[in-house]
Amino acid sequence: MTIYIVKKFPYFPMFDLSNYKVSRRIFCDTYFDISVIKQCETKEKFVAYVSLTSSDYFDRNATEIHKYYDKLLNIDHPCILRHVGRSDVDLSDRNFPTYISEYYGSGKTLDFVIEESNRPKNDDNERSEYSESSESDDDKSETDNDKNNTKSENDDEENNRKSENEEEEEEGKDEKSEDYESSEYSYSYYSEEEPPQYDNTARQIILTGIASGMKYFHSLGFIHRDLKPSKIFIDDDFYPKISGFEVCEVTSSYLSGEPMGNVVGSPLFIAPEVMKDVKYSEKSDVFSFAMIMYQVLTGCMEFYPDTPNTFRIVTEMVDGLRPNLDIQIKESFKNLIKRCWDTDPNNRPSFEEIFDLLSKDPQYLLDDVNQDAFKSFMEYLSQ
């Protein structure tokens, strides 16, 4: 049995964001604007979640919200992104409460990893939005080509641009080095000479890690409500960390586990009972996990490519519509997906059962999984 340590923090640390800048936007929806931010002097990175709900709401519900975030701050699990503080304003000094978490790996999220795996291997036109150093290399190359073809009409502007690109390139190299050297993931089986690929080993690690993190999260009485690939960070060894716990509307009814008064989350990942009756439970998160499993195992980012109308899809999902499972994946995983997205939440397994299946039952081990790499990951989970 794995024992998790819950760290005790005396208070929720306040961040002064006046000396931070946005390094890269990760995701933005109705509720949160999520970005990688960097301390201007130390270059230390964090992830900032800017609530798009005004501070007036937070003032009115301060007691409930502080209870929620005080508990959230104490969470400590290898597959959950650790929260480190908050600010009453965003980076533009507007009255939008901002929550700060650790920065993980290279900042890639699972949706990007899946999409990247679908791209042609030698497509030079595709460029990772997560690679800041590659951006500067491209810009620098473009500048050099321009200089070879024609002389710039404004030498000062060109020189400034080149200087900025070189600075970004050097900074990108430093960041790569820092990410690798300061990595706390010493349990990785892989070496520099054998970088991991997005294969069945990576898929097994990702799904098992998410299940482990959600098992722990549910044991504390939390419900995620917005579990999806864009809220799961992936490092270079494909070790996952779940984020997205910054619930826009936190009420006493949510804290007590009672039904919420509004729907939160991305429509295609929301359980049918939530769409129908706005009744969240741990099993609602299990439904979302089924959709994640489908994307991880198939590589298909579109659940219903023949039906572009989201409203129509959501309506049909309440009536039982699910993605096509007539695909080449292991039968045991097909059955697990079906159980997890069952219309009746009572028929869905718990994350405790899902984790046990993925980590212990040979039937739920994908083909050609590197046993040593997976064992290293399981040791990482138990640290």
mmCIF file of C-alpha atoms in Angstrom:
data_model
loop_
_atom_site.group_PDB
_atom_site.id
_atom_site.type_symbol
_atom_site.label_atom_id
_atom_site.label_comp_id
_atom_site.label_asym_id
_atom_site.label_seq_id
_atom_site.Cartn_x
_atom_site.Cartn_y
_atom_site.Cartn_z
ATOM 1 C CA MET A 1 0.000 0.000 0.000
ATOM 2 C CA THR A 2 1.361 3.390 -0.992
ATOM 3 C CA ILE A 3 1.495 5.991 1.762
ATOM 4 C CA TYR A 4 1.314 9.614 0.668
ATOM 5 C CA ILE A 5 2.749 12.427 2.741
ATOM 6 C CA VAL A 6 0.652 15.580 3.094
ATOM 7 C CA LYS A 7 2.861 18.575 3.745
ATOM 8 C CA LYS A 8 1.623 21.157 6.234
ATOM 9 C CA PHE A 9 1.818 24.798 5.170
ATOM 10 C CA PRO A 10 1.094 27.517 7.765
ATOM 11 C CA TYR A 11 -0.476 29.828 5.190
ATOM 12 C CA PHE A 12 -1.151 30.288 1.500
ATOM 13 C CA PRO A 13 1.958 32.227 0.298
ATOM 14 C CA MET A 14 1.289 35.487 -1.543
ATOM 15 C CA PHE A 15 3.164 36.133 -4.793
ATOM 16 C CA ASP A 16 4.230 39.606 -5.918
ATOM 17 C CA LEU A 17 3.750 39.272 -9.672
ATOM 18 C CA SER A 18 5.163 42.706 -10.526
ATOM 19 C CA ASN A 19 8.544 41.126 -11.258
ATOM 20 C CA TYR A 20 7.197 38.300 -13.424
ATOM 21 C CA LYS A 21 6.421 38.139 -17.128
ATOM 22 C CA VAL A 22 4.411 35.735 -19.254
ATOM 23 C CA SER A 23 6.726 33.305 -21.003
ATOM 24 C CA ARG A 24 4.057 31.361 -22.899
ATOM 25 C CA ARG A 25 0.308 30.921 -22.807
ATOM 26 C CA ILE A 26 -0.793 27.335 -22.293
ATOM 27 C CA PHE A 27 -4.554 27.422 -22.319
ATOM 28 C CA CYS A 28 -7.500 29.779 -21.973
ATOM 29 C CA ASP A 29 -11.179 28.985 -21.457
ATOM 30 C CA THR A 30 -14.229 30.599 -19.901
ATOM 31 C CA TYR A 31 -12.862 30.325 -16.402
ATOM 32 C CA PHE A 32 -9.070 30.518 -16.453
ATOM 33 C CA ASP A 33 -6.221 31.957 -18.480
ATOM 34 C CA ILE A 34 -3.240 29.658 -17.878
ATOM 35 C CA SER A 35 0.338 30.676 -18.708
ATOM 36 C CA VAL A 36 3.937 29.843 -17.943
ATOM 37 C CA ILE A 37 5.420 32.806 -16.106
ATOM 38 C CA LYS A 38 9.049 33.624 -15.432
ATOM 39 C CA GLN A 39 10.719 35.610 -12.659
ATOM 40 C CA CYS A 40 12.602 38.386 -14.474
ATOM 41 C CA GLU A 41 15.771 38.176 -12.399
ATOM 42 C CA THR A 42 16.136 34.521 -11.415
ATOM 43 C CA LYS A 43 14.388 33.160 -14.572
ATOM 44 C CA GLU A 44 12.559 30.683 -12.322
ATOM 45 C CA LYS A 45 9.371 29.413 -13.934
ATOM 46 C CA PHE A 46 5.896 28.771 -12.552
ATOM 47 C CA VAL A 47 2.430 28.211 -13.980
ATOM 48 C CA ALA A 48 -0.102 30.993 -13.352
ATOM 49 C CA TYR A 49 -3.866 30.384 -13.353
ATOM 50 C CA VAL A 50 -5.626 33.716 -13.747
ATOM 51 C CA SER A 51 -9.258 33.455 -12.700
ATOM 52 C CA LEU A 52 -11.509 35.261 -15.160
ATOM 53 C CA THR A 53 -14.071 35.634 -12.392
ATOM 54 C CA SER A 54 -13.742 39.052 -10.791
ATOM 55 C CA SER A 55 -12.380 39.441 -7.284
ATOM 56 C CA ASP A 56 -15.829 40.587 -6.096
ATOM 57 C CA TYR A 57 -17.032 36.987 -6.312
ATOM 58 C CA PHE A 58 -14.026 35.823 -4.306
ATOM 59 C CA ASP A 59 -14.667 38.505 -1.696
ATOM 60 C CA ARG A 60 -18.263 37.339 -1.268
ATOM 61 C CA ASN A 61 -17.239 33.697 -0.896
ATOM 62 C CA ALA A 62 -13.891 34.169 0.811
ATOM 63 C CA THR A 63 -14.452 31.671 3.644
ATOM 64 C CA GLU A 64 -15.380 28.753 1.394
ATOM 65 C CA ILE A 65 -12.686 29.563 -1.149
ATOM 66 C CA HIS A 66 -9.895 29.800 1.419
ATOM 67 C CA LYS A 67 -10.937 26.470 2.930
ATOM 68 C CA TYR A 68 -10.729 24.908 -0.497
ATOM 69 C CA TYR A 69 -7.352 26.375 -1.439
ATOM 70 C CA ASP A 70 -5.796 25.813 1.966
ATOM 71 C CA LYS A 71 -6.613 22.137 1.538
ATOM 72 C CA LEU A 72 -5.405 22.205 -2.057
ATOM 73 C CA LEU A 73 -2.070 23.689 -1.023
ATOM 74 C CA ASN A 74 -1.395 20.715 1.256
ATOM 75 C CA ILE A 75 -1.672 18.171 -1.543
ATOM 76 C CA ASP A 76 1.532 16.268 -2.233
ATOM 77 C CA HIS A 77 1.489 13.520 -4.851
ATOM 78 C CA PRO A 78 4.012 12.732 -7.619
ATOM 79 C CA CYS A 79 1.318 12.995 -10.307
ATOM 80 C CA ILE A 80 -0.390 16.176 -9.111
ATOM 81 C CA LEU A 81 0.984 19.615 -9.895
ATOM 82 C CA ARG A 82 1.927 21.265 -6.600
ATOM 83 C CA HIS A 83 0.425 24.650 -5.749
ATOM 84 C CA VAL A 84 2.794 27.189 -4.264
ATOM 85 C CA GLY A 85 0.888 30.440 -3.781
ATOM 86 C CA ARG A 86 -1.562 33.042 -5.001
ATOM 87 C CA SER A 87 -1.984 36.713 -5.841
ATOM 88 C CA ASP A 88 -4.997 39.012 -5.573
ATOM 89 C CA VAL A 89 -4.179 40.496 -8.999
ATOM 90 C CA ASP A 90 -2.927 39.168 -12.319
ATOM 91 C CA LEU A 91 0.322 40.097 -14.070
ATOM 92 C CA SER A 92 -1.315 43.235 -15.515
ATOM 93 C CA ASP A 93 -2.334 44.320 -11.995
ATOM 94 C CA ARG A 94 -6.019 43.736 -12.728
ATOM 95 C CA ASN A 95 -8.344 42.466 -10.027
ATOM 96 C CA PHE A 96 -8.316 38.861 -11.195
ATOM 97 C CA PRO A 97 -7.195 36.400 -8.496
ATOM 98 C CA THR A 98 -4.245 34.324 -9.671
ATOM 99 C CA TYR A 99 -3.072 30.965 -8.373
ATOM 100 C CA ILE A 100 0.489 29.767 -8.848
ATOM 101 C CA SER A 101 1.731 26.198 -9.260
ATOM 102 C CA GLU A 102 5.099 24.618 -9.905
ATOM 103 C CA TYR A 103 6.427 24.407 -13.457
ATOM 104 C CA TYR A 104 6.863 20.838 -14.655
ATOM 105 C CA GLY A 105 9.101 19.306 -17.284
ATOM 106 C CA SER A 106 9.145 21.255 -20.540
ATOM 107 C CA GLY A 107 5.613 22.536 -20.053
ATOM 108 C CA LYS A 108 3.994 20.185 -22.564
ATOM 109 C CA THR A 109 0.443 19.044 -21.987
ATOM 110 C CA LEU A 110 -1.017 15.694 -22.996
ATOM 111 C CA ASP A 111 -3.120 17.061 -25.848
ATOM 112 C CA PHE A 112 0.023 18.500 -27.437
ATOM 113 C CA VAL A 113 1.902 15.208 -26.969
ATOM 114 C CA ILE A 114 -0.876 13.255 -28.723
ATOM 115 C CA GLU A 115 -1.161 15.765 -31.559
ATOM 116 C CA GLU A 116 2.618 15.831 -31.968
ATOM 117 C CA SER A 117 2.686 12.031 -32.258
ATOM 118 C CA ASN A 118 0.261 12.265 -35.194
ATOM 119 C CA ARG A 119 2.475 14.621 -37.208
ATOM 120 C CA PRO A 120 4.778 13.359 -39.960
ATOM 121 C CA LYS A 121 8.166 12.654 -38.417
ATOM 122 C CA ASN A 122 10.160 14.756 -40.883
ATOM 123 C CA ASP A 123 7.778 17.654 -41.315
ATOM 124 C CA ASP A 124 10.054 20.661 -40.960
ATOM 125 C CA ASN A 125 7.106 22.996 -41.361
ATOM 126 C CA GLU A 126 5.629 21.851 -38.057
ATOM 127 C CA ARG A 127 7.195 23.565 -35.069
ATOM 128 C CA SER A 128 6.615 22.910 -31.418
ATOM 129 C CA GLU A 129 4.987 25.845 -29.672
ATOM 130 C CA TYR A 130 6.579 24.577 -26.483
ATOM 131 C CA SER A 131 10.167 24.912 -27.698
ATOM 132 C CA GLU A 132 11.269 28.434 -27.033
ATOM 133 C CA SER A 133 14.797 27.680 -28.207
ATOM 134 C CA SER A 134 13.495 26.341 -31.540
ATOM 135 C CA GLU A 135 11.585 29.564 -32.031
ATOM 136 C CA SER A 136 14.714 31.601 -31.665
ATOM 137 C CA ASP A 137 16.644 29.243 -33.982
ATOM 138 C CA ASP A 138 13.998 29.669 -36.675
ATOM 139 C CA ASP A 139 13.925 33.419 -36.259
ATOM 140 C CA LYS A 140 17.704 33.597 -36.372
ATOM 141 C CA SER A 141 17.801 31.450 -39.506
ATOM 142 C CA GLU A 142 15.179 33.619 -41.129
ATOM 143 C CA THR A 143 17.181 36.731 -40.307
ATOM 144 C CA ASP A 144 20.366 35.193 -41.768
ATOM 145 C CA ASN A 145 18.561 34.286 -44.991
ATOM 146 C CA ASP A 146 17.221 37.788 -45.313
ATOM 147 C CA LYS A 147 20.709 39.180 -44.847
ATOM 148 C CA ASN A 148 22.076 36.900 -47.594
ATOM 149 C CA ASN A 149 19.342 37.839 -50.064
ATOM 150 C CA THR A 150 18.991 41.530 -49.476
ATOM 151 C CA LYS A 151 20.356 44.208 -47.250
ATOM 152 C CA SER A 152 17.946 45.440 -44.609
ATOM 153 C CA GLU A 153 16.747 48.974 -45.009
ATOM 154 C CA ASN A 154 17.038 49.415 -41.296
ATOM 155 C CA ASP A 155 20.294 47.969 -39.955
ATOM 156 C CA ASP A 156 19.595 49.008 -36.384
ATOM 157 C CA GLU A 157 16.283 47.188 -36.304
ATOM 158 C CA GLU A 158 17.839 44.049 -37.801
ATOM 159 C CA ASN A 159 20.714 44.049 -35.344
ATOM 160 C CA ASN A 160 18.344 44.474 -32.422
ATOM 161 C CA ARG A 161 16.253 41.576 -33.647
ATOM 162 C CA LYS A 162 19.310 39.395 -34.038
ATOM 163 C CA SER A 163 20.507 40.278 -30.569
ATOM 164 C CA GLU A 164 17.120 39.401 -29.084
ATOM 165 C CA ASN A 165 17.044 36.081 -30.934
ATOM 166 C CA GLU A 166 20.516 35.151 -29.754
ATOM 167 C CA GLU A 167 19.516 35.983 -26.197
ATOM 168 C CA GLU A 168 16.369 33.839 -26.509
ATOM 169 C CA GLU A 169 18.389 31.002 -28.043
ATOM 170 C CA GLU A 170 20.895 31.051 -25.191
ATOM 171 C CA GLU A 171 18.074 31.293 -22.676
ATOM 172 C CA GLY A 172 16.336 28.339 -24.319
ATOM 173 C CA LYS A 173 19.502 26.260 -24.050
ATOM 174 C CA ASP A 174 19.826 27.162 -20.394
ATOM 175 C CA GLU A 175 16.207 26.215 -19.777
ATOM 176 C CA LYS A 176 16.700 22.826 -21.424
ATOM 177 C CA SER A 177 19.746 22.238 -19.290
ATOM 178 C CA GLU A 178 17.955 23.358 -16.127
ATOM 179 C CA ASP A 179 14.968 21.117 -16.860
ATOM 180 C CA TYR A 180 17.240 18.101 -17.215
ATOM 181 C CA GLU A 181 19.780 18.828 -14.486
ATOM 182 C CA SER A 182 17.299 19.899 -11.841
ATOM 183 C CA SER A 183 14.911 17.078 -12.662
ATOM 184 C CA GLU A 184 13.590 15.328 -9.576
ATOM 185 C CA TYR A 185 12.616 12.331 -11.655
ATOM 186 C CA SER A 186 15.707 10.280 -10.873
ATOM 187 C CA TYR A 187 13.598 7.126 -11.042
ATOM 188 C CA SER A 188 13.551 7.311 -14.836
ATOM 189 C CA TYR A 189 14.867 4.175 -16.528
ATOM 190 C CA TYR A 190 15.891 6.038 -19.651
ATOM 191 C CA SER A 191 19.334 7.494 -20.347
ATOM 192 C CA GLU A 192 20.400 10.463 -22.451
ATOM 193 C CA GLU A 193 21.493 8.042 -25.168
ATOM 194 C CA GLU A 194 18.058 6.383 -25.251
ATOM 195 C CA PRO A 195 15.409 9.120 -25.098
ATOM 196 C CA PRO A 196 11.878 7.801 -24.518
ATOM 197 C CA GLN A 197 9.365 7.774 -27.339
ATOM 198 C CA TYR A 198 5.593 8.159 -27.254
ATOM 199 C CA ASP A 199 4.938 4.437 -27.484
ATOM 200 C CA ASN A 200 2.937 1.906 -25.453
ATOM 201 C CA THR A 201 5.334 2.283 -22.529
ATOM 202 C CA ALA A 202 4.622 6.014 -22.458
ATOM 203 C CA ARG A 203 0.878 5.397 -22.782
ATOM 204 C CA GLN A 204 0.897 2.894 -19.900
ATOM 205 C CA ILE A 205 2.841 5.323 -17.710
ATOM 206 C CA ILE A 206 0.552 8.237 -18.544
ATOM 207 C CA LEU A 207 -2.705 6.377 -17.858
ATOM 208 C CA THR A 208 -1.414 4.719 -14.690
ATOM 209 C CA GLY A 209 -0.069 8.025 -13.384
ATOM 210 C CA ILE A 210 -3.349 9.846 -13.980
ATOM 211 C CA ALA A 211 -5.252 7.058 -12.233
ATOM 212 C CA SER A 212 -2.851 7.188 -9.289
ATOM 213 C CA GLY A 213 -3.161 10.944 -8.933
ATOM 214 C CA MET A 214 -6.947 10.893 -9.189
ATOM 215 C CA LYS A 215 -7.187 8.026 -6.687
ATOM 216 C CA TYR A 216 -5.285 10.169 -4.197
ATOM 217 C CA PHE A 217 -7.255 13.317 -5.066
ATOM 218 C CA HIS A 218 -10.596 11.585 -4.512
ATOM 219 C CA SER A 219 -9.369 10.144 -1.207
ATOM 220 C CA LEU A 220 -9.094 13.731 0.077
ATOM 221 C CA GLY A 221 -12.713 14.479 -0.809
ATOM 222 C CA PHE A 222 -12.041 16.478 -3.985
ATOM 223 C CA ILE A 223 -13.716 16.238 -7.379
ATOM 224 C CA HIS A 224 -11.725 17.578 -10.321
ATOM 225 C CA ARG A 225 -14.681 18.381 -12.622
ATOM 226 C CA ASP A 226 -12.505 19.364 -15.592
ATOM 227 C CA LEU A 227 -10.187 16.414 -16.229
ATOM 228 C CA LYS A 228 -8.894 16.506 -19.815
ATOM 229 C CA PRO A 229 -5.580 16.275 -21.732
ATOM 230 C CA SER A 230 -4.914 20.027 -21.703
ATOM 231 C CA LYS A 231 -4.870 19.903 -17.881
ATOM 232 C CA ILE A 232 -2.241 17.141 -17.713
ATOM 233 C CA PHE A 233 1.429 18.099 -17.957
ATOM 234 C CA ILE A 234 3.909 15.595 -19.386
ATOM 235 C CA ASP A 235 7.672 15.623 -18.858
ATOM 236 C CA ASP A 236 10.356 14.264 -21.201
ATOM 237 C CA ASP A 237 9.978 10.754 -19.724
ATOM 238 C CA PHE A 238 6.184 10.940 -20.189
ATOM 239 C CA TYR A 239 5.563 11.132 -16.446
ATOM 240 C CA PRO A 240 2.227 12.966 -15.988
ATOM 241 C CA LYS A 241 1.143 15.631 -13.528
ATOM 242 C CA ILE A 242 -2.489 16.640 -13.213
ATOM 243 C CA SER A 243 -3.380 20.322 -13.011
ATOM 244 C CA GLY A 244 -6.578 22.302 -13.382
ATOM 245 C CA PHE A 245 -7.844 22.171 -9.798
ATOM 246 C CA GLU A 246 -8.582 25.894 -9.814
ATOM 247 C CA VAL A 247 -12.378 25.683 -9.753
ATOM 248 C CA CYS A 248 -13.891 28.952 -10.895
ATOM 249 C CA GLU A 249 -16.890 28.742 -8.606
ATOM 250 C CA VAL A 250 -16.253 27.189 -5.219
ATOM 251 C CA THR A 251 -19.231 26.965 -2.892
ATOM 252 C CA SER A 252 -20.008 25.262 0.392
ATOM 253 C CA SER A 253 -22.169 22.769 -1.518
ATOM 254 C CA TYR A 254 -19.166 21.751 -3.602
ATOM 255 C CA LEU A 255 -16.985 21.442 -0.540
ATOM 256 C CA SER A 256 -19.549 19.187 1.102
ATOM 257 C CA GLY A 257 -19.889 17.055 -2.029
ATOM 258 C CA GLU A 258 -23.451 18.130 -2.845
ATOM 259 C CA PRO A 259 -24.593 18.925 -6.405
ATOM 260 C CA MET A 260 -23.286 22.171 -7.887
ATOM 261 C CA GLY A 261 -25.479 24.851 -9.377
ATOM 262 C CA ASN A 262 -23.683 25.140 -12.707
ATOM 263 C CA VAL A 263 -21.717 23.044 -15.198
ATOM 264 C CA VAL A 264 -17.934 23.457 -15.283
ATOM 265 C CA GLY A 265 -15.605 21.827 -17.794
ATOM 266 C CA SER A 266 -15.224 21.003 -21.487
ATOM 267 C CA PRO A 267 -18.472 19.637 -22.971
ATOM 268 C CA LEU A 268 -17.031 16.536 -24.652
ATOM 269 C CA PHE A 269 -15.363 15.400 -21.418
ATOM 270 C CA ILE A 270 -18.346 16.043 -19.141
ATOM 271 C CA ALA A 271 -20.327 13.076 -17.862
ATOM 272 C CA PRO A 272 -23.945 12.806 -19.108
ATOM 273 C CA GLU A 273 -25.429 13.016 -15.604
ATOM 274 C CA VAL A 274 -23.695 16.372 -15.134
ATOM 275 C CA MET A 275 -25.147 17.709 -18.375
ATOM 276 C CA LYS A 276 -28.549 16.409 -17.409
ATOM 277 C CA ASP A 277 -28.825 17.158 -13.687
ATOM 278 C CA VAL A 278 -25.576 19.021 -12.801
ATOM 279 C CA LYS A 279 -24.724 16.240 -10.356
ATOM 280 C CA TYR A 280 -20.970 15.936 -9.917
ATOM 281 C CA SER A 281 -19.320 12.989 -8.203
ATOM 282 C CA GLU A 282 -16.066 11.067 -8.292
ATOM 283 C CA LYS A 283 -17.627 8.975 -11.062
ATOM 284 C CA SER A 284 -17.942 12.117 -13.208
ATOM 285 C CA ASP A 285 -14.145 12.301 -13.234
ATOM 286 C CA VAL A 286 -14.023 8.606 -14.196
ATOM 287 C CA PHE A 287 -16.120 9.389 -17.281
ATOM 288 C CA SER A 288 -13.615 12.105 -18.243
ATOM 289 C CA PHE A 289 -10.809 9.591 -17.778
ATOM 290 C CA ALA A 290 -12.538 7.260 -20.263
ATOM 291 C CA MET A 291 -12.372 9.993 -22.887
ATOM 292 C CA ILE A 292 -8.693 10.572 -22.086
ATOM 293 C CA MET A 293 -7.981 6.837 -22.394
ATOM 294 C CA TYR A 294 -9.655 6.844 -25.784
ATOM 295 C CA GLN A 295 -7.445 9.671 -27.046
ATOM 296 C CA VAL A 296 -4.241 8.240 -25.566
ATOM 297 C CA LEU A 297 -4.812 4.735 -26.949
ATOM 298 C CA THR A 298 -6.151 5.709 -30.387
ATOM 299 C CA GLY A 299 -4.401 9.002 -31.063
ATOM 300 C CA CYS A 300 -7.762 10.373 -32.228
ATOM 301 C CA MET A 301 -8.317 13.890 -30.899
ATOM 302 C CA GLU A 302 -11.772 14.220 -32.483
ATOM 303 C CA PHE A 303 -14.359 11.994 -30.850
ATOM 304 C CA TYR A 304 -17.072 12.577 -33.443
ATOM 305 C CA PRO A 305 -15.468 13.837 -36.686
ATOM 306 C CA ASP A 306 -18.709 13.410 -38.652
ATOM 307 C CA THR A 307 -20.707 15.581 -36.250
ATOM 308 C CA PRO A 308 -19.188 19.085 -35.953
ATOM 309 C CA ASN A 309 -22.079 20.549 -33.953
ATOM 310 C CA THR A 310 -21.009 20.420 -30.280
ATOM 311 C CA PHE A 311 -24.487 21.117 -28.926
ATOM 312 C CA ARG A 312 -25.903 18.225 -30.919
ATOM 313 C CA ILE A 313 -23.086 15.942 -29.726
ATOM 314 C CA VAL A 314 -23.671 16.814 -26.080
ATOM 315 C CA THR A 315 -27.391 16.161 -26.449
ATOM 316 C CA GLU A 316 -26.714 12.772 -28.016
ATOM 317 C CA MET A 317 -24.082 11.939 -25.382
ATOM 318 C CA VAL A 318 -26.749 12.275 -22.698
ATOM 319 C CA ASP A 319 -28.741 9.715 -24.698
ATOM 320 C CA GLY A 320 -25.798 7.306 -24.932
ATOM 321 C CA LEU A 321 -23.625 8.469 -27.844
ATOM 322 C CA ARG A 322 -19.959 7.481 -27.435
ATOM 323 C CA PRO A 323 -16.888 7.488 -29.712
ATOM 324 C CA ASN A 324 -16.371 4.573 -32.083
ATOM 325 C CA LEU A 325 -14.609 1.632 -30.405
ATOM 326 C CA ASP A 326 -14.336 -0.450 -33.572
ATOM 327 C CA ILE A 327 -10.595 0.146 -33.487
ATOM 328 C CA GLN A 328 -7.363 -1.791 -33.014
ATOM 329 C CA ILE A 329 -6.747 -1.614 -29.290
ATOM 330 C CA LYS A 330 -6.499 -4.360 -26.698
ATOM 331 C CA GLU A 331 -9.881 -5.878 -25.798
ATOM 332 C CA SER A 332 -9.320 -5.404 -22.052
ATOM 333 C CA PHE A 333 -8.854 -1.669 -22.594
ATOM 334 C CA LYS A 334 -11.973 -1.482 -24.748
ATOM 335 C CA ASN A 335 -13.938 -3.042 -21.891
ATOM 336 C CA LEU A 336 -12.372 -0.681 -19.355
ATOM 337 C CA ILE A 337 -13.249 2.342 -21.481
ATOM 338 C CA LYS A 338 -16.835 1.092 -21.815
ATOM 339 C CA ARG A 339 -17.106 0.653 -18.046
ATOM 340 C CA CYS A 340 -15.675 4.108 -17.384
ATOM 341 C CA TRP A 341 -18.054 5.923 -19.736
ATOM 342 C CA ASP A 342 -21.147 3.908 -18.779
ATOM 343 C CA THR A 343 -24.257 6.102 -18.717
ATOM 344 C CA ASP A 344 -25.004 4.973 -15.152
ATOM 345 C CA PRO A 345 -22.285 6.404 -12.886
ATOM 346 C CA ASN A 346 -22.873 3.579 -10.399
ATOM 347 C CA ASN A 347 -21.559 1.118 -12.984
ATOM 348 C CA ARG A 348 -18.261 2.958 -13.419
ATOM 349 C CA PRO A 349 -15.191 1.738 -11.524
ATOM 350 C CA SER A 350 -13.422 3.885 -8.956
ATOM 351 C CA PHE A 351 -9.951 5.248 -9.596
ATOM 352 C CA GLU A 352 -8.691 2.879 -6.925
ATOM 353 C CA GLU A 353 -9.854 -0.069 -9.049
ATOM 354 C CA ILE A 354 -8.596 1.527 -12.272
ATOM 355 C CA PHE A 355 -5.152 2.098 -10.769
ATOM 356 C CA ASP A 356 -4.965 -1.480 -9.492
ATOM 357 C CA LEU A 357 -5.878 -2.822 -12.943
ATOM 358 C CA LEU A 358 -3.377 -0.661 -14.802
ATOM 359 C CA SER A 359 -0.534 -1.225 -12.366
ATOM 360 C CA LYS A 360 -0.981 -4.884 -11.385
ATOM 361 C CA ASP A 361 -3.193 -6.846 -13.771
ATOM 362 C CA PRO A 362 -1.293 -8.264 -16.819
ATOM 363 C CA GLN A 363 -4.498 -8.064 -18.880
ATOM 364 C CA TYR A 364 -4.293 -4.279 -18.603
ATOM 365 C CA LEU A 365 -0.686 -4.016 -19.689
ATOM 366 C CA LEU A 366 -0.311 -2.733 -23.238
ATOM 367 C CA ASP A 367 1.711 -4.767 -25.723
ATOM 368 C CA ASP A 368 5.484 -4.216 -25.856
ATOM 369 C CA VAL A 369 5.651 -2.158 -22.654
ATOM 370 C CA ASN A 370 9.216 -1.789 -21.396
ATOM 371 C CA GLN A 371 8.944 -3.561 -18.040
ATOM 372 C CA ASP A 372 12.038 -1.879 -16.568
ATOM 373 C CA ALA A 373 10.788 1.590 -17.485
ATOM 374 C CA PHE A 374 7.338 0.890 -16.056
ATOM 375 C CA LYS A 375 8.860 -0.537 -12.873
ATOM 376 C CA SER A 376 10.942 2.639 -12.507
ATOM 377 C CA PHE A 377 7.773 4.701 -12.818
ATOM 378 C CA MET A 378 6.016 2.649 -10.142
ATOM 379 C CA GLU A 379 9.012 3.233 -7.846
ATOM 380 C CA TYR A 380 8.702 6.938 -8.597
ATOM 381 C CA LEU A 381 5.042 6.826 -7.518
ATOM 382 C CA SER A 382 5.954 5.253 -4.187
ATOM 383 C CA GLN A 383 8.703 7.720 -3.285
#
